[in-house]
């Protein structure tokens, strides 16, 4: 999947069920309701939000690699 250097919109990720499931599984703070609120934000913006929940950068990097493989 082309993440457009982190500039892909969350709504574009949501269009891929596997990408959405991965994001919700790995970042449970992005509940189904919250993910709808951030639909027009970029992946980079949402990952900055995720960092505020003290998610390690190593986990974020791993998820980015998995998204790229989709």
Short mmCIF file of N, CA and C in Angstrom, two decimals:
data_model
loop_
_atom_site.label_atom_id
_atom_site.label_comp_id
_atom_site.label_asym_id
_atom_site.label_seq_id
_atom_site.Cartn_x
_atom_site.Cartn_y
_atom_site.Cartn_z
N UNK A 1 0.85 -1.17 0.00
CA UNK A 1 0.00 0.00 0.00
C UNK A 1 0.90 1.23 0.00
N UNK A 2 0.56 2.19 -0.82
CA UNK A 2 1.31 3.45 -0.87
C UNK A 2 0.78 4.37 0.23
N UNK A 3 1.61 4.63 1.23
CA UNK A 3 1.20 5.48 2.35
C UNK A 3 1.48 6.95 2.08
N UNK A 4 1.98 7.26 0.89
CA UNK A 4 2.23 8.65 0.46
C UNK A 4 3.06 9.41 1.48
N UNK A 5 4.12 8.77 1.96
CA UNK A 5 5.00 9.36 2.98
C UNK A 5 4.23 9.83 4.21
N UNK A 6 3.21 9.08 4.58
CA UNK A 6 2.42 9.41 5.77
C UNK A 6 1.29 10.38 5.49
N UNK A 7 1.15 10.82 4.24
CA UNK A 7 0.12 11.79 3.91
C UNK A 7 -1.18 11.17 3.42
N UNK A 8 -1.26 9.84 3.46
CA UNK A 8 -2.51 9.17 3.09
C UNK A 8 -3.55 9.52 4.16
N UNK A 9 -4.76 9.76 3.73
CA UNK A 9 -5.83 10.07 4.68
C UNK A 9 -6.35 8.79 5.33
N UNK A 10 -6.78 8.91 6.55
CA UNK A 10 -7.32 7.76 7.28
C UNK A 10 -8.50 7.17 6.53
N UNK A 11 -9.33 8.00 5.92
CA UNK A 11 -10.48 7.46 5.18
C UNK A 11 -10.02 6.60 4.01
N UNK A 12 -8.86 6.90 3.44
CA UNK A 12 -8.32 6.06 2.38
C UNK A 12 -7.84 4.72 2.94
N UNK A 13 -7.26 4.76 4.14
CA UNK A 13 -6.86 3.50 4.80
C UNK A 13 -8.09 2.67 5.14
N UNK A 14 -9.15 3.34 5.59
CA UNK A 14 -10.38 2.64 5.96
C UNK A 14 -10.98 1.87 4.80
N UNK A 15 -10.71 2.33 3.58
CA UNK A 15 -11.26 1.66 2.40
C UNK A 15 -10.69 0.26 2.24
N UNK A 16 -9.55 0.01 2.86
CA UNK A 16 -8.94 -1.31 2.84
C UNK A 16 -9.26 -1.99 4.17
N UNK A 17 -10.13 -2.98 4.17
CA UNK A 17 -10.54 -3.62 5.44
C UNK A 17 -9.36 -4.16 6.25
N UNK A 18 -8.33 -4.68 5.58
CA UNK A 18 -7.18 -5.22 6.30
C UNK A 18 -6.40 -4.10 6.99
N UNK A 19 -6.28 -2.96 6.33
CA UNK A 19 -5.57 -1.83 6.93
C UNK A 19 -6.34 -1.28 8.13
N UNK A 20 -7.64 -1.17 7.99
CA UNK A 20 -8.46 -0.68 9.10
C UNK A 20 -8.38 -1.64 10.29
N UNK A 21 -8.48 -2.93 10.01
CA UNK A 21 -8.42 -3.92 11.09
C UNK A 21 -7.06 -3.88 11.79
N UNK A 22 -5.99 -3.72 11.03
CA UNK A 22 -4.65 -3.62 11.60
C UNK A 22 -4.53 -2.41 12.51
N UNK A 23 -5.00 -1.27 12.05
CA UNK A 23 -4.92 -0.04 12.86
C UNK A 23 -5.71 -0.18 14.16
N UNK A 24 -6.91 -0.73 14.06
CA UNK A 24 -7.74 -0.88 15.26
C UNK A 24 -7.18 -1.93 16.22
N UNK A 25 -6.58 -2.97 15.68
CA UNK A 25 -6.00 -4.02 16.52
C UNK A 25 -4.74 -3.53 17.23
N UNK A 26 -3.87 -2.87 16.50
CA UNK A 26 -2.59 -2.44 17.07
C UNK A 26 -2.69 -1.18 17.92
N UNK A 27 -3.67 -0.35 17.60
CA UNK A 27 -3.87 0.90 18.36
C UNK A 27 -5.30 0.96 18.89
N UNK A 28 -5.57 0.20 19.96
CA UNK A 28 -6.95 0.11 20.46
C UNK A 28 -7.53 1.45 20.90
N UNK A 29 -6.65 2.44 21.15
CA UNK A 29 -7.19 3.76 21.51
C UNK A 29 -7.93 4.40 20.35
N UNK A 30 -7.72 3.87 19.15
CA UNK A 30 -8.46 4.34 17.97
C UNK A 30 -9.71 3.48 17.82
N UNK A 31 -10.62 3.64 18.72
CA UNK A 31 -11.85 2.86 18.65
C UNK A 31 -12.56 3.16 17.33
N UNK A 32 -13.53 2.35 17.01
CA UNK A 32 -14.28 2.57 15.77
C UNK A 32 -14.89 3.97 15.72
N UNK A 33 -15.30 4.47 16.87
CA UNK A 33 -15.88 5.83 16.90
C UNK A 33 -14.82 6.89 16.66
N UNK A 34 -13.68 6.76 17.32
CA UNK A 34 -12.63 7.77 17.17
C UNK A 34 -12.07 7.77 15.76
N UNK A 35 -11.94 6.60 15.17
CA UNK A 35 -11.36 6.53 13.83
C UNK A 35 -12.26 7.27 12.83
N UNK A 36 -13.56 7.28 13.09
CA UNK A 36 -14.47 8.05 12.22
C UNK A 36 -14.25 9.55 12.37
N UNK A 37 -13.86 9.98 13.56
CA UNK A 37 -13.62 11.41 13.79
C UNK A 37 -12.34 11.90 13.12
N UNK A 38 -11.39 11.00 12.91
CA UNK A 38 -10.11 11.40 12.34
C UNK A 38 -10.00 11.02 10.86
N UNK A 39 -11.11 10.75 10.22
CA UNK A 39 -11.11 10.29 8.83
C UNK A 39 -10.40 11.23 7.88
N UNK A 40 -10.46 12.53 8.12
CA UNK A 40 -9.85 13.49 7.21
C UNK A 40 -8.45 13.92 7.65
N UNK A 41 -7.92 13.25 8.64
CA UNK A 41 -6.54 13.50 9.06
C UNK A 41 -5.61 12.57 8.31
N UNK A 42 -4.35 12.97 8.22
CA UNK A 42 -3.36 12.11 7.58
C UNK A 42 -2.89 11.04 8.56
N UNK A 43 -2.29 10.01 8.01
CA UNK A 43 -1.72 8.95 8.84
C UNK A 43 -0.68 9.53 9.80
N UNK A 44 0.14 10.43 9.32
CA UNK A 44 1.17 11.05 10.18
C UNK A 44 0.54 11.78 11.35
N UNK A 45 -0.54 12.50 11.10
CA UNK A 45 -1.21 13.23 12.18
C UNK A 45 -1.78 12.26 13.21
N UNK A 46 -2.37 11.18 12.75
CA UNK A 46 -2.96 10.21 13.67
C UNK A 46 -1.87 9.48 14.44
N UNK A 47 -0.75 9.21 13.80
CA UNK A 47 0.35 8.55 14.53
C UNK A 47 0.93 9.48 15.59
N UNK A 48 0.93 10.78 15.35
CA UNK A 48 1.34 11.72 16.40
C UNK A 48 0.37 11.65 17.57
N UNK A 49 -0.91 11.51 17.27
CA UNK A 49 -1.92 11.35 18.33
C UNK A 49 -1.68 10.06 19.10
N UNK A 50 -1.39 8.99 18.39
CA UNK A 50 -1.12 7.69 19.03
C UNK A 50 0.09 7.79 19.96
N UNK A 51 1.10 8.54 19.55
CA UNK A 51 2.30 8.71 20.38
C UNK A 51 1.96 9.32 21.73
N UNK A 52 0.92 10.16 21.77
CA UNK A 52 0.54 10.77 23.05
C UNK A 52 0.01 9.74 24.04
N UNK A 53 -0.31 8.54 23.56
CA UNK A 53 -0.73 7.44 24.42
C UNK A 53 0.46 6.56 24.81
N UNK A 54 1.67 7.07 24.60
CA UNK A 54 2.92 6.40 24.97
C UNK A 54 3.14 5.08 24.23
N UNK A 55 2.73 5.05 22.97
CA UNK A 55 3.01 3.89 22.13
C UNK A 55 4.46 4.00 21.67
N UNK A 56 5.25 2.96 21.84
CA UNK A 56 6.66 3.03 21.45
C UNK A 56 6.83 3.22 19.94
N UNK A 57 7.85 3.96 19.57
CA UNK A 57 8.14 4.20 18.16
C UNK A 57 8.39 2.89 17.42
N UNK A 58 8.97 1.92 18.10
CA UNK A 58 9.23 0.63 17.46
C UNK A 58 7.92 -0.03 17.01
N UNK A 59 6.87 0.09 17.81
CA UNK A 59 5.57 -0.48 17.43
C UNK A 59 4.98 0.28 16.25
N UNK A 60 5.09 1.59 16.28
CA UNK A 60 4.59 2.41 15.17
C UNK A 60 5.31 2.03 13.88
N UNK A 61 6.62 1.87 13.95
CA UNK A 61 7.40 1.49 12.77
C UNK A 61 6.97 0.12 12.24
N UNK A 62 6.72 -0.81 13.15
CA UNK A 62 6.28 -2.15 12.75
C UNK A 62 4.93 -2.09 12.03
N UNK A 63 4.00 -1.29 12.56
CA UNK A 63 2.68 -1.15 11.94
C UNK A 63 2.82 -0.50 10.56
N UNK A 64 3.68 0.50 10.45
CA UNK A 64 3.89 1.14 9.14
C UNK A 64 4.41 0.13 8.13
N UNK A 65 5.32 -0.72 8.54
CA UNK A 65 5.84 -1.74 7.62
C UNK A 65 4.75 -2.72 7.20
N UNK A 66 3.89 -3.08 8.15
CA UNK A 66 2.78 -3.99 7.81
C UNK A 66 1.80 -3.33 6.86
N UNK A 67 1.52 -2.05 7.06
CA UNK A 67 0.61 -1.33 6.16
C UNK A 67 1.19 -1.26 4.75
N UNK A 68 2.48 -1.03 4.66
CA UNK A 68 3.12 -0.94 3.34
C UNK A 68 3.02 -2.27 2.58
N UNK A 69 2.98 -3.38 3.31
CA UNK A 69 2.91 -4.70 2.67
C UNK A 69 1.51 -5.03 2.14
N UNK A 70 0.51 -4.30 2.60
CA UNK A 70 -0.88 -4.60 2.16
C UNK A 70 -1.11 -4.14 0.73
#
